Amino acid sequence: MAILSCSVQLAAWPKEFLSRMQALLKEEFPEFLSCLEQPYFRGLRWNPLKAPGEPLWDRLPFPVQPSPFSPLGFYFSSGEKRVGRLALHHAGAFYLQEPSASSAVTVLDPQPGERVLDLCAAPGGKSTQIAALLGGKGVIWSNEVVKKRAGILLSNIERMGVANGVVSSCHPETLCSGLAGYFDKVLVDAPCSGEGMFRKEEQARNDWSVEHVQACAARQAVILDSAAQAVREGGVLVYSTCTFSPEENEETVSQFLERHPAYCLEDCAVDFGRPGRLPQTRRIFPMDGGEGHFVAKLRRTAPNEASPPMHVPSRQRKDAQMESLARAMAAEIFKREPTAEIQQVGDAFVLLPEGLPSLQGLGVLRAGILLGEGKPARVEPAHHLFSAARPESLRQVWDLPSGSPEIEAYLRGEEIDIPPSYRGYVGVAADGVMVGFGKAVQGRLKNRYPKGLRNLP
Ligand code: SAM
């Protein structure tokens, strides 16, 4: 089929990209072309960490359909607007994620109790999916080398109620050599030429060139070489991209295997998508129900020569007075004292997950839950404390219907009326899912929803 015959809309697509796709897909190319003229797939992933039990579908203003890529993944209509403004989205009951993007974590298959590294993690779609599958047990270490993007990652980790996470912004080589052999599972969702994002992002289309594809492949090889160090013997390394080019997918994997005899390629063992050019790998095209993804599963079969980093008990000198203020603050908010150890890091107090190695020199922005920040003569509770809390663990929660005027006002950052029986720090929930908090004073709730998260009026 001649590319020249494609529609005006397709004329805006890079011609060389289309001829490469024609060579890749052969007789399926016309179907691919007709997909390109359709609206892109939209999806969400339900978050059992924040909203356990049956998903609250009746509280969403649109219907959803299950996706094949994850039991937690669903499609919704391309016409829906302002989904990110919904109270249940603010509450982290769901994460907006292109449906096929959930495929890599399904292949990774994290199990409760495992240590998992997501090396290229921002904005956090796959990290928060891993956290949901760990169910609060084990560690999800999310790293993003680009500092600005690491801030967005951290915000999503908070919103989705992750308590057993570490968020860092570190160069992959520094991080993986510092944590050599520490992880059961490592995900490299690599920066790529983004061909699977072309329907959605015009910019990605405009930036495309063969040179860019080659530069991405070279960068992916370097990232994978770093990642290889972090996996323990018998552990799994999953490599994924949202692009179609063989140079960034099967060729990157084959060359990695040549450089790293300690690894072998395993079957992805899933039934979505289709086998890639290496039959154990998986490819997803728009014809398979997603925008586009590639996944490969590698296992380290030989010992990791590096000894894993040791757990280092905190030797931080504690400020006894501040610590007792932090405990008093926690006692005011929680029904029971938190079981995790409260640790002081500078002026901040955190609830650390168990068994972490030394975090020194690894660009760590957050470990565990940020409980609060020390101020003169008090500790101010942090948003993360409430977003990661179970409502039943808190002394006071104001649970509002997700579409109510009160929750809408709260999400805009407004001060609102609250029954006068509430006093002091109060968690705010939407349909039973924690959103944030405020301070109740004489029938008014002073708003503490972080400014950067608020809905614009
Ligand atoms: N896994 C993320 C998710 O599901 O939300 C998406 C990750 S995105 C495909 C790739 C990430 O790699 C980007 O956030 C990008 O900033 C980061 N990145 C860019 N250059 C990198 C490098 N040299 N090493 C590691 N990560 C890099």
Tab-separated table of C-alpha atoms and ligand atoms in Angstrom:
chain	number	residue	atom	x	y	z
A	1	MET	CA	0.000	0.000	0.000
A	2	ALA	CA	1.404	3.366	-0.996
A	3	ILE	CA	1.925	5.796	1.853
A	4	LEU	CA	1.166	8.660	-0.512
A	5	SER	CA	-2.459	7.594	-0.552
A	6	CYS	CA	-2.959	8.391	3.118
A	7	SER	CA	-5.330	11.132	4.249
A	8	VAL	CA	-4.599	14.807	4.874
A	9	GLN	CA	-4.401	14.034	8.591
A	10	LEU	CA	-1.750	11.361	7.975
A	11	ALA	CA	0.191	13.677	5.706
A	12	ALA	CA	1.408	15.401	8.882
A	13	TRP	CA	3.159	12.196	9.994
A	14	PRO	CA	6.897	11.730	9.284
A	15	LYS	CA	7.044	9.890	5.948
A	16	GLU	CA	10.138	7.928	6.922
A	17	PHE	CA	8.411	6.758	10.091
A	18	LEU	CA	5.481	5.489	8.019
A	19	SER	CA	7.725	3.611	5.586
A	20	ARG	CA	9.561	1.984	8.498
A	21	MET	CA	6.202	0.945	9.979
A	22	GLN	CA	5.179	-0.440	6.581
A	23	ALA	CA	8.360	-2.555	6.527
A	24	LEU	CA	7.707	-3.712	10.094
A	25	LEU	CA	4.003	-4.512	9.782
A	26	LYS	CA	3.790	-5.599	6.117
A	27	GLU	CA	0.213	-6.717	5.335
A	28	GLU	CA	-1.051	-5.259	8.614
A	29	PHE	CA	0.149	-1.764	7.695
A	30	PRO	CA	-3.220	-0.582	6.249
A	31	GLU	CA	-4.906	-1.480	9.525
A	32	PHE	CA	-2.238	0.474	11.425
A	33	LEU	CA	-2.803	3.464	9.136
A	34	SER	CA	-6.525	3.400	9.709
A	35	CYS	CA	-5.901	3.233	13.490
A	36	LEU	CA	-3.817	6.405	13.231
A	37	GLU	CA	-6.900	8.268	12.073
A	38	GLN	CA	-8.946	7.162	15.106
A	39	PRO	CA	-8.914	8.868	18.523
A	40	TYR	CA	-6.234	7.562	20.883
A	41	PHE	CA	-7.015	5.107	23.669
A	42	ARG	CA	-7.597	6.532	27.127
A	43	GLY	CA	-7.328	4.569	30.310
A	44	LEU	CA	-7.200	4.634	34.067
A	45	ARG	CA	-5.849	2.246	36.647
A	46	TRP	CA	-7.789	1.642	39.826
A	47	ASN	CA	-5.710	1.984	43.004
A	48	PRO	CA	-6.515	-0.632	45.657
A	49	LEU	CA	-3.999	1.001	48.039
A	50	LYS	CA	-6.291	4.008	48.432
A	51	ALA	CA	-9.623	2.439	47.519
A	52	PRO	CA	-9.697	-1.211	48.583
A	53	GLY	CA	-12.714	-3.376	47.756
A	54	GLU	CA	-14.917	-2.901	44.743
A	55	PRO	CA	-14.030	0.089	42.527
A	56	LEU	CA	-16.443	3.009	42.982
A	57	TRP	CA	-17.587	3.014	39.347
A	58	ASP	CA	-20.974	4.458	40.234
A	59	ARG	CA	-19.118	7.546	41.541
A	60	LEU	CA	-17.424	8.255	38.207
A	61	PRO	CA	-19.377	10.350	35.693
A	62	PHE	CA	-18.496	7.989	32.813
A	63	PRO	CA	-18.504	4.245	32.084
A	64	VAL	CA	-15.321	2.148	31.972
A	65	GLN	CA	-14.387	-1.127	30.241
A	66	PRO	CA	-11.704	-3.583	31.406
A	67	SER	CA	-8.378	-3.478	29.553
A	68	PRO	CA	-6.431	-6.674	28.772
A	69	PHE	CA	-3.113	-5.271	30.050
A	70	SER	CA	-3.693	-5.275	33.808
A	71	PRO	CA	-6.521	-6.458	36.070
A	72	LEU	CA	-6.480	-2.894	37.483
A	73	GLY	CA	-6.638	-1.205	34.041
A	74	PHE	CA	-9.757	0.164	32.334
A	75	TYR	CA	-10.657	2.102	29.192
A	76	PHE	CA	-12.880	5.146	29.139
A	77	SER	CA	-14.158	7.253	26.278
A	78	SER	CA	-11.817	9.594	24.443
A	79	GLY	CA	-14.393	12.386	24.743
A	80	GLU	CA	-14.270	12.693	28.561
A	81	LYS	CA	-12.998	16.045	29.794
A	82	ARG	CA	-11.499	17.266	33.057
A	83	VAL	CA	-11.065	13.773	34.493
A	84	GLY	CA	-8.040	14.993	36.472
A	85	ARG	CA	-10.262	17.460	38.362
A	86	LEU	CA	-12.509	14.743	39.827
A	87	ALA	CA	-12.334	14.341	43.598
A	88	LEU	CA	-11.577	10.613	43.274
A	89	HIS	CA	-8.611	11.462	41.047
A	90	HIS	CA	-7.303	13.962	43.604
A	91	ALA	CA	-7.822	11.240	46.217
A	92	GLY	CA	-5.660	8.781	44.253
A	93	ALA	CA	-8.486	6.264	43.806
A	94	PHE	CA	-7.273	6.003	40.219
A	95	TYR	CA	-4.328	7.004	38.017
A	96	LEU	CA	-4.752	8.151	34.414
A	97	GLN	CA	-2.607	5.857	32.285
A	98	GLU	CA	-2.598	4.935	28.613
A	99	PRO	CA	-3.958	1.346	28.715
A	100	SER	CA	-0.962	-0.492	27.203
A	101	ALA	CA	1.432	1.359	29.572
A	102	SER	CA	0.299	-0.978	32.356
A	103	SER	CA	1.637	-4.022	30.438
A	104	ALA	CA	5.267	-3.769	31.644
A	105	VAL	CA	4.366	-4.062	35.345
A	106	THR	CA	2.068	-7.000	34.577
A	107	VAL	CA	5.145	-8.740	33.105
A	108	LEU	CA	7.319	-7.607	36.067
A	109	ASP	CA	4.725	-9.189	38.386
A	110	PRO	CA	5.809	-7.623	41.704
A	111	GLN	CA	4.918	-9.669	44.781
A	112	PRO	CA	4.265	-8.322	48.297
A	113	GLY	CA	7.527	-8.148	50.253
A	114	GLU	CA	9.815	-7.727	47.230
A	115	ARG	CA	12.304	-4.893	46.708
A	116	VAL	CA	11.562	-3.269	43.364
A	117	LEU	CA	13.419	-0.484	41.557
A	118	ASP	CA	11.734	1.653	38.898
A	119	LEU	CA	14.791	3.331	37.397
A	120	CYS	CA	13.136	5.803	34.969
A	121	ALA	CA	10.043	6.489	36.981
A	122	ALA	CA	8.486	9.931	36.333
A	123	PRO	CA	5.644	10.750	36.286
A	124	GLY	CA	4.995	7.556	38.246
A	125	GLY	CA	2.431	5.477	36.329
A	126	LYS	CA	4.392	2.262	36.638
A	127	SER	CA	5.772	2.988	40.134
A	128	THR	CA	2.279	3.502	41.520
A	129	GLN	CA	1.119	0.301	39.779
A	130	ILE	CA	4.042	-1.574	41.401
A	131	ALA	CA	3.149	-0.039	44.776
A	132	ALA	CA	-0.448	-1.219	44.390
A	133	LEU	CA	0.729	-4.779	43.713
A	134	LEU	CA	3.181	-4.736	46.647
A	135	GLY	CA	0.220	-3.834	48.866
A	136	GLY	CA	2.416	-1.904	51.318
A	137	LYS	CA	4.873	-4.800	51.818
A	138	GLY	CA	8.465	-4.572	50.540
A	139	VAL	CA	9.958	-1.478	48.914
A	140	ILE	CA	9.259	0.426	45.708
A	141	TRP	CA	12.251	2.648	44.917
A	142	SER	CA	11.313	5.176	42.233
A	143	ASN	CA	14.124	7.082	40.567
A	144	GLU	CA	13.945	9.911	38.064
A	145	VAL	CA	17.143	11.558	36.872
A	146	VAL	CA	15.445	14.805	35.749
A	147	LYS	CA	14.969	16.799	38.962
A	148	LYS	CA	11.868	18.702	37.858
A	149	ARG	CA	10.156	15.487	36.806
A	150	ALA	CA	11.175	13.852	40.099
A	151	GLY	CA	8.981	16.447	41.884
A	152	ILE	CA	5.958	15.333	39.825
A	153	LEU	CA	6.822	11.715	40.589
A	154	LEU	CA	6.924	12.460	44.315
A	155	SER	CA	3.567	14.214	44.148
A	156	ASN	CA	1.991	11.164	42.457
A	157	ILE	CA	3.581	8.793	44.982
A	158	GLU	CA	1.931	10.883	47.734
A	159	ARG	CA	-1.419	11.112	45.970
A	160	MET	CA	-1.578	7.364	45.409
A	161	GLY	CA	-0.952	6.745	49.133
A	162	VAL	CA	2.395	4.933	48.820
A	163	ALA	CA	3.896	4.344	52.277
A	164	ASN	CA	6.754	1.947	51.425
A	165	GLY	CA	8.401	4.045	48.730
A	166	VAL	CA	11.723	5.761	48.236
A	167	VAL	CA	11.841	8.576	45.666
A	168	SER	CA	15.221	9.659	44.370
A	169	SER	CA	16.691	11.809	41.658
A	170	CYS	CA	20.000	10.188	40.905
A	171	HIS	CA	22.053	9.258	37.863
A	172	PRO	CA	21.271	5.575	37.078
A	173	GLU	CA	24.950	4.553	37.296
A	174	THR	CA	25.436	6.139	40.751
A	175	LEU	CA	22.193	4.648	42.043
A	176	CYS	CA	22.664	1.144	40.650
A	177	SER	CA	26.311	0.814	41.643
A	178	GLY	CA	25.399	2.092	45.132
A	179	LEU	CA	22.562	-0.447	45.392
A	180	ALA	CA	24.197	-3.329	43.502
A	181	GLY	CA	22.403	-6.645	44.049
A	182	TYR	CA	19.791	-5.082	46.359
A	183	PHE	CA	16.667	-5.534	44.227
A	184	ASP	CA	14.516	-8.559	43.439
A	185	LYS	CA	13.061	-6.772	40.430
A	186	VAL	CA	14.118	-3.766	38.356
A	187	LEU	CA	12.064	-1.968	35.731
A	188	VAL	CA	13.716	0.134	33.022
A	189	ASP	CA	10.879	1.977	31.275
A	190	ALA	CA	13.359	3.739	29.069
A	191	PRO	CA	13.270	7.216	27.545
A	192	CYS	CA	12.553	6.488	23.876
A	193	SER	CA	11.494	8.039	20.588
A	194	GLY	CA	7.870	7.665	21.731
A	195	GLU	CA	6.377	6.382	18.472
A	196	GLY	CA	3.539	4.894	20.500
A	197	MET	CA	2.665	8.392	21.718
A	198	PHE	CA	2.317	9.905	18.236
A	199	ARG	CA	-1.503	9.875	18.161
A	200	LYS	CA	-1.559	11.681	21.472
A	201	GLU	CA	1.431	14.011	21.286
A	202	GLU	CA	2.077	16.072	18.199
A	203	GLN	CA	5.409	17.213	19.670
A	204	ALA	CA	6.736	13.627	19.800
A	205	ARG	CA	5.784	13.283	16.123
A	206	ASN	CA	7.545	16.519	15.201
A	207	ASP	CA	10.709	15.540	17.115
A	208	TRP	CA	10.999	12.173	15.325
A	209	SER	CA	13.972	11.339	13.094
A	210	VAL	CA	16.061	8.236	12.422
A	211	GLU	CA	18.962	9.993	14.182
A	212	HIS	CA	16.747	10.455	17.263
A	213	VAL	CA	15.851	6.750	17.222
A	214	GLN	CA	19.568	5.871	17.105
A	215	ALA	CA	20.442	8.324	19.879
A	216	CYS	CA	17.674	6.834	22.049
A	217	ALA	CA	19.002	3.309	21.425
A	218	ALA	CA	22.509	4.370	22.501
A	219	ARG	CA	21.120	5.958	25.697
A	220	GLN	CA	18.992	2.883	26.456
A	221	ALA	CA	22.089	0.633	26.288
A	222	VAL	CA	23.854	2.805	28.879
A	223	ILE	CA	20.820	2.827	31.221
A	224	LEU	CA	20.409	-0.964	30.925
A	225	ASP	CA	24.112	-1.520	31.704
A	226	SER	CA	23.634	0.463	34.920
A	227	ALA	CA	20.390	-1.336	35.785
A	228	ALA	CA	22.036	-4.751	35.357
A	229	GLN	CA	24.087	-4.150	38.517
A	230	ALA	CA	21.070	-3.560	40.756
A	231	VAL	CA	19.470	-7.012	40.295
A	232	ARG	CA	20.212	-9.856	42.728
A	233	GLU	CA	21.016	-13.349	41.455
A	234	GLY	CA	17.752	-14.920	40.257
A	235	GLY	CA	16.120	-11.481	40.071
A	236	VAL	CA	14.246	-9.992	37.117
A	237	LEU	CA	14.990	-6.995	34.898
A	238	VAL	CA	12.083	-5.802	32.756
A	239	TYR	CA	12.826	-3.461	29.863
A	240	SER	CA	10.013	-1.503	28.236
A	241	THR	CA	9.498	1.345	25.782
A	242	CYS	CA	6.530	3.085	24.210
A	243	THR	CA	8.052	2.958	20.749
A	244	PHE	CA	7.950	0.598	17.764
A	245	SER	CA	11.481	0.886	16.316
A	246	PRO	CA	13.390	-2.441	16.438
A	247	GLU	CA	16.631	-0.525	17.193
A	248	GLU	CA	15.177	0.586	20.551
A	249	ASN	CA	13.457	-2.714	21.294
A	250	GLU	CA	14.651	-6.155	20.175
A	251	GLU	CA	18.069	-4.864	19.038
A	252	THR	CA	18.665	-3.149	22.392
A	253	VAL	CA	17.739	-6.387	24.161
A	254	SER	CA	19.881	-8.630	21.923
A	255	GLN	CA	22.908	-6.368	22.341
A	256	PHE	CA	22.355	-6.277	26.120
A	257	LEU	CA	22.354	-10.097	26.215
A	258	GLU	CA	25.640	-10.164	24.286
A	259	ARG	CA	27.236	-7.770	26.780
A	260	HIS	CA	25.716	-9.465	29.862
A	261	PRO	CA	25.983	-13.276	29.826
A	262	ALA	CA	24.679	-13.262	33.417
A	263	TYR	CA	21.214	-12.581	31.954
A	264	CYS	CA	18.829	-14.653	29.874
A	265	LEU	CA	15.634	-13.714	28.080
A	266	GLU	CA	12.432	-15.204	29.501
A	267	ASP	CA	9.001	-15.432	27.981
A	268	CYS	CA	6.750	-12.562	29.036
A	269	ALA	CA	4.037	-15.190	29.673
A	270	VAL	CA	1.095	-12.892	28.981
A	271	ASP	CA	-1.681	-13.192	26.425
A	272	PHE	CA	-2.131	-9.541	25.434
A	273	GLY	CA	-0.395	-8.005	22.415
A	274	ARG	CA	1.738	-10.248	20.225
A	275	PRO	CA	5.255	-11.731	20.218
A	276	GLY	CA	7.987	-9.319	19.140
A	277	ARG	CA	10.838	-10.049	16.742
A	278	LEU	CA	12.365	-11.986	19.636
A	279	PRO	CA	9.485	-14.372	20.344
A	280	GLN	CA	9.807	-14.149	24.154
A	281	THR	CA	9.229	-10.361	24.059
A	282	ARG	CA	5.856	-8.645	23.672
A	283	ARG	CA	4.738	-5.870	21.360
A	284	ILE	CA	1.502	-3.917	21.516
A	285	PHE	CA	0.242	-1.920	18.523
A	286	PRO	CA	-2.928	0.184	18.292
A	287	MET	CA	-4.545	-2.853	16.593
A	288	ASP	CA	-3.991	-4.703	19.914
A	289	GLY	CA	-5.920	-2.166	21.976
A	290	GLY	CA	-3.185	0.195	23.178
A	291	GLU	CA	-1.168	3.127	21.871
A	292	GLY	CA	2.016	1.066	21.733
A	293	HIS	CA	4.442	-0.693	24.043
A	294	PHE	CA	7.319	-3.138	23.959
A	295	VAL	CA	8.233	-5.366	26.920
A	296	ALA	CA	11.123	-7.783	27.489
A	297	LYS	CA	11.761	-9.857	30.607
A	298	LEU	CA	15.368	-10.670	31.511
A	299	ARG	CA	16.535	-12.812	34.418
A	300	ARG	CA	19.913	-12.691	36.146
A	301	THR	CA	20.933	-16.326	36.365
A	302	ALA	CA	24.519	-15.806	37.571
A	303	PRO	CA	25.667	-14.401	40.907
A	304	ASN	CA	25.961	-10.667	41.336
A	305	GLU	CA	29.582	-10.136	42.342
A	306	ALA	CA	28.739	-6.957	44.250
A	307	SER	CA	27.651	-7.465	47.845
A	308	PRO	CA	24.251	-5.924	48.477
A	309	PRO	CA	24.239	-2.795	50.646
A	310	MET	CA	23.608	-3.444	54.315
A	311	HIS	CA	20.695	-2.160	56.334
A	312	VAL	CA	22.048	0.761	58.312
A	313	PRO	CA	20.129	1.591	61.476
A	314	SER	CA	19.713	5.345	61.787
A	315	ARG	CA	22.462	6.957	63.801
A	316	GLN	CA	21.007	10.377	63.313
A	317	ARG	CA	21.324	12.563	66.385
A	318	LYS	CA	17.779	13.272	67.436
A	319	ASP	CA	16.405	16.466	68.859
A	320	ALA	CA	14.536	15.006	71.859
A	321	GLN	CA	12.230	17.990	72.235
A	322	MET	CA	11.235	18.007	68.543
A	323	GLU	CA	10.772	14.261	68.604
A	324	SER	CA	8.348	14.472	71.503
A	325	LEU	CA	6.457	17.211	69.629
A	326	ALA	CA	6.275	14.886	66.585
A	327	ARG	CA	4.933	12.073	68.765
A	328	ALA	CA	2.363	14.433	70.293
A	329	MET	CA	1.275	15.532	66.816
A	330	ALA	CA	0.947	11.876	65.692
A	331	ALA	CA	-1.048	11.046	68.845
A	332	GLU	CA	-3.423	13.932	68.118
A	333	ILE	CA	-4.080	12.639	64.583
A	334	PHE	CA	-3.871	8.828	64.758
A	335	LYS	CA	-6.015	6.585	66.973
A	336	ARG	CA	-2.966	4.381	67.621
A	337	GLU	CA	0.731	5.211	67.594
A	338	PRO	CA	2.262	4.331	64.180
A	339	THR	CA	4.041	0.970	64.216
A	340	ALA	CA	6.876	2.161	61.917
A	341	GLU	CA	9.748	4.011	63.535
A	342	ILE	CA	9.493	7.812	63.488
A	343	GLN	CA	12.810	9.177	62.219
A	344	GLN	CA	14.078	12.724	62.125
A	345	VAL	CA	15.735	13.889	58.905
A	346	GLY	CA	16.806	17.501	59.283
A	347	ASP	CA	13.622	19.338	60.307
A	348	ALA	CA	11.364	16.628	58.901
A	349	PHE	CA	9.881	13.550	60.547
A	350	VAL	CA	9.312	10.430	58.468
A	351	LEU	CA	7.891	6.948	58.941
A	352	LEU	CA	10.515	4.755	57.277
A	353	PRO	CA	9.845	1.367	55.651
A	354	GLU	CA	11.866	-1.477	57.183
A	355	GLY	CA	15.157	-2.818	55.825
A	356	LEU	CA	16.342	0.169	53.818
A	357	PRO	CA	20.050	0.472	53.010
A	358	SER	CA	21.977	3.680	53.633
A	359	LEU	CA	20.392	6.459	51.585
A	360	GLN	CA	23.477	8.663	51.617
A	361	GLY	CA	24.594	10.080	48.267
A	362	LEU	CA	21.652	8.635	46.299
A	363	GLY	CA	19.658	11.830	45.774
A	364	VAL	CA	16.785	10.666	47.987
A	365	LEU	CA	13.886	13.138	48.094
A	366	ARG	CA	11.569	11.000	50.216
A	367	ALA	CA	11.746	7.709	52.072
A	368	GLY	CA	8.535	6.333	53.543
A	369	ILE	CA	5.854	8.757	54.672
A	370	LEU	CA	6.574	12.392	55.448
A	371	LEU	CA	4.836	12.828	58.793
A	372	GLY	CA	5.514	16.484	59.412
A	373	GLU	CA	7.955	19.362	59.534
A	374	GLY	CA	9.443	20.911	62.652
A	375	LYS	CA	8.445	24.540	63.282
A	376	PRO	CA	9.325	26.612	66.353
A	377	ALA	CA	7.662	24.784	69.296
A	378	ARG	CA	5.492	22.466	67.143
A	379	VAL	CA	5.490	19.927	64.340
A	380	GLU	CA	3.237	20.786	61.409
A	381	PRO	CA	1.597	17.669	59.893
A	382	ALA	CA	2.348	16.967	56.211
A	383	HIS	CA	-0.095	16.243	53.390
A	384	HIS	CA	1.566	12.840	52.823
A	385	LEU	CA	0.584	11.700	56.321
A	386	PHE	CA	-3.095	12.085	55.393
A	387	SER	CA	-2.921	10.966	51.759
A	388	ALA	CA	-1.271	7.687	52.828
A	389	ALA	CA	-3.473	7.081	55.889
A	390	ARG	CA	-6.394	4.689	56.080
A	391	PRO	CA	-9.435	6.726	57.139
A	392	GLU	CA	-10.188	4.294	59.973
A	393	SER	CA	-6.721	4.912	61.490
A	394	LEU	CA	-7.439	8.633	62.009
A	395	ARG	CA	-9.208	10.247	64.958
A	396	GLN	CA	-11.148	12.685	62.787
A	397	VAL	CA	-12.152	12.326	59.128
A	398	TRP	CA	-14.700	14.434	57.314
A	399	ASP	CA	-15.959	12.127	54.588
A	400	LEU	CA	-17.730	14.028	51.807
A	401	PRO	CA	-19.612	12.733	48.745
A	402	SER	CA	-17.274	12.970	45.751
A	403	GLY	CA	-19.486	15.381	43.778
A	404	SER	CA	-20.501	17.584	46.728
A	405	PRO	CA	-20.043	21.384	46.735
A	406	GLU	CA	-17.965	21.035	49.933
A	407	ILE	CA	-15.339	18.737	48.376
A	408	GLU	CA	-15.264	20.875	45.228
A	409	ALA	CA	-14.583	23.955	47.396
A	410	TYR	CA	-11.942	22.077	49.391
A	411	LEU	CA	-10.157	21.064	46.172
A	412	ARG	CA	-10.100	24.726	45.106
A	413	GLY	CA	-8.298	25.523	48.352
A	414	GLU	CA	-11.224	27.345	49.988
A	415	GLU	CA	-11.988	27.512	53.687
A	416	ILE	CA	-15.287	25.724	54.332
A	417	ASP	CA	-17.874	25.210	57.056
A	418	ILE	CA	-17.478	22.038	59.117
A	419	PRO	CA	-19.639	20.715	61.968
A	420	PRO	CA	-18.331	22.365	65.167
A	421	SER	CA	-17.741	18.962	66.801
A	422	TYR	CA	-14.555	18.716	64.681
A	423	ARG	CA	-11.538	20.373	66.320
A	424	GLY	CA	-7.898	20.540	65.286
A	425	TYR	CA	-6.417	18.465	62.457
A	426	VAL	CA	-9.095	16.706	60.389
A	427	GLY	CA	-8.568	14.339	57.458
A	428	VAL	CA	-10.750	15.058	54.425
A	429	ALA	CA	-12.033	12.145	52.327
A	430	ALA	CA	-14.124	11.780	49.164
A	431	ASP	CA	-16.427	8.731	49.214
A	432	GLY	CA	-14.225	7.237	51.933
A	433	VAL	CA	-10.924	7.796	50.076
A	434	MET	CA	-8.459	10.153	51.804
A	435	VAL	CA	-7.740	13.374	49.897
A	436	GLY	CA	-5.951	15.662	52.368
A	437	PHE	CA	-6.537	17.575	55.579
A	438	GLY	CA	-7.440	20.848	57.187
A	439	LYS	CA	-7.578	22.410	60.629
A	440	ALA	CA	-11.001	22.811	62.205
A	441	VAL	CA	-11.462	25.947	64.271
A	442	GLN	CA	-14.935	26.916	65.544
A	443	GLY	CA	-16.941	25.431	62.694
A	444	ARG	CA	-14.554	26.416	59.903
A	445	LEU	CA	-12.022	24.176	58.163
A	446	LYS	CA	-8.769	25.995	57.383
A	447	ASN	CA	-7.653	24.490	54.100
A	448	ARG	CA	-4.309	22.645	54.004
A	449	TYR	CA	-4.677	21.112	50.564
A	450	PRO	CA	-1.291	21.857	48.870
A	451	LYS	CA	-1.458	24.898	46.587
A	452	GLY	CA	0.100	23.135	43.591
A	453	LEU	CA	-2.583	20.425	43.637
A	454	ARG	CA	-5.668	22.632	43.817
A	455	ASN	CA	-8.273	22.857	41.060
A	456	LEU	CA	-8.333	26.275	39.454
A	457	PRO	CA	-11.679	28.047	39.996
B	1	SAM	N1	7.898	4.936	33.870
B	1	SAM	C1	7.283	6.231	33.731
B	1	SAM	C2	5.796	6.105	33.982
B	1	SAM	O1	5.244	5.010	33.809
B	1	SAM	O2	5.171	7.082	34.391
B	1	SAM	C3	7.576	6.845	32.395
B	1	SAM	C4	9.046	6.959	32.141
B	1	SAM	S1	9.501	7.801	30.665
B	1	SAM	C5	9.143	6.658	29.459
B	1	SAM	C6	11.237	7.779	30.752
B	1	SAM	C7	11.843	8.625	31.836
B	1	SAM	O3	13.266	8.498	31.749
B	1	SAM	C8	11.524	10.101	31.730
B	1	SAM	O4	10.931	10.568	32.906
B	1	SAM	C9	12.887	10.758	31.511
B	1	SAM	O5	13.029	11.999	32.180
B	1	SAM	C10	13.837	9.738	32.087
B	1	SAM	N2	15.208	9.849	31.513
B	1	SAM	C11	15.640	10.692	30.543
B	1	SAM	N3	16.956	10.501	30.329
B	1	SAM	C12	17.355	9.541	31.151
B	1	SAM	C13	18.613	8.912	31.401
B	1	SAM	N4	19.686	9.235	30.710
B	1	SAM	N5	18.649	7.972	32.365
B	1	SAM	C14	17.551	7.623	33.040
B	1	SAM	N6	16.346	8.158	32.842
B	1	SAM	C15	16.249	9.114	31.907
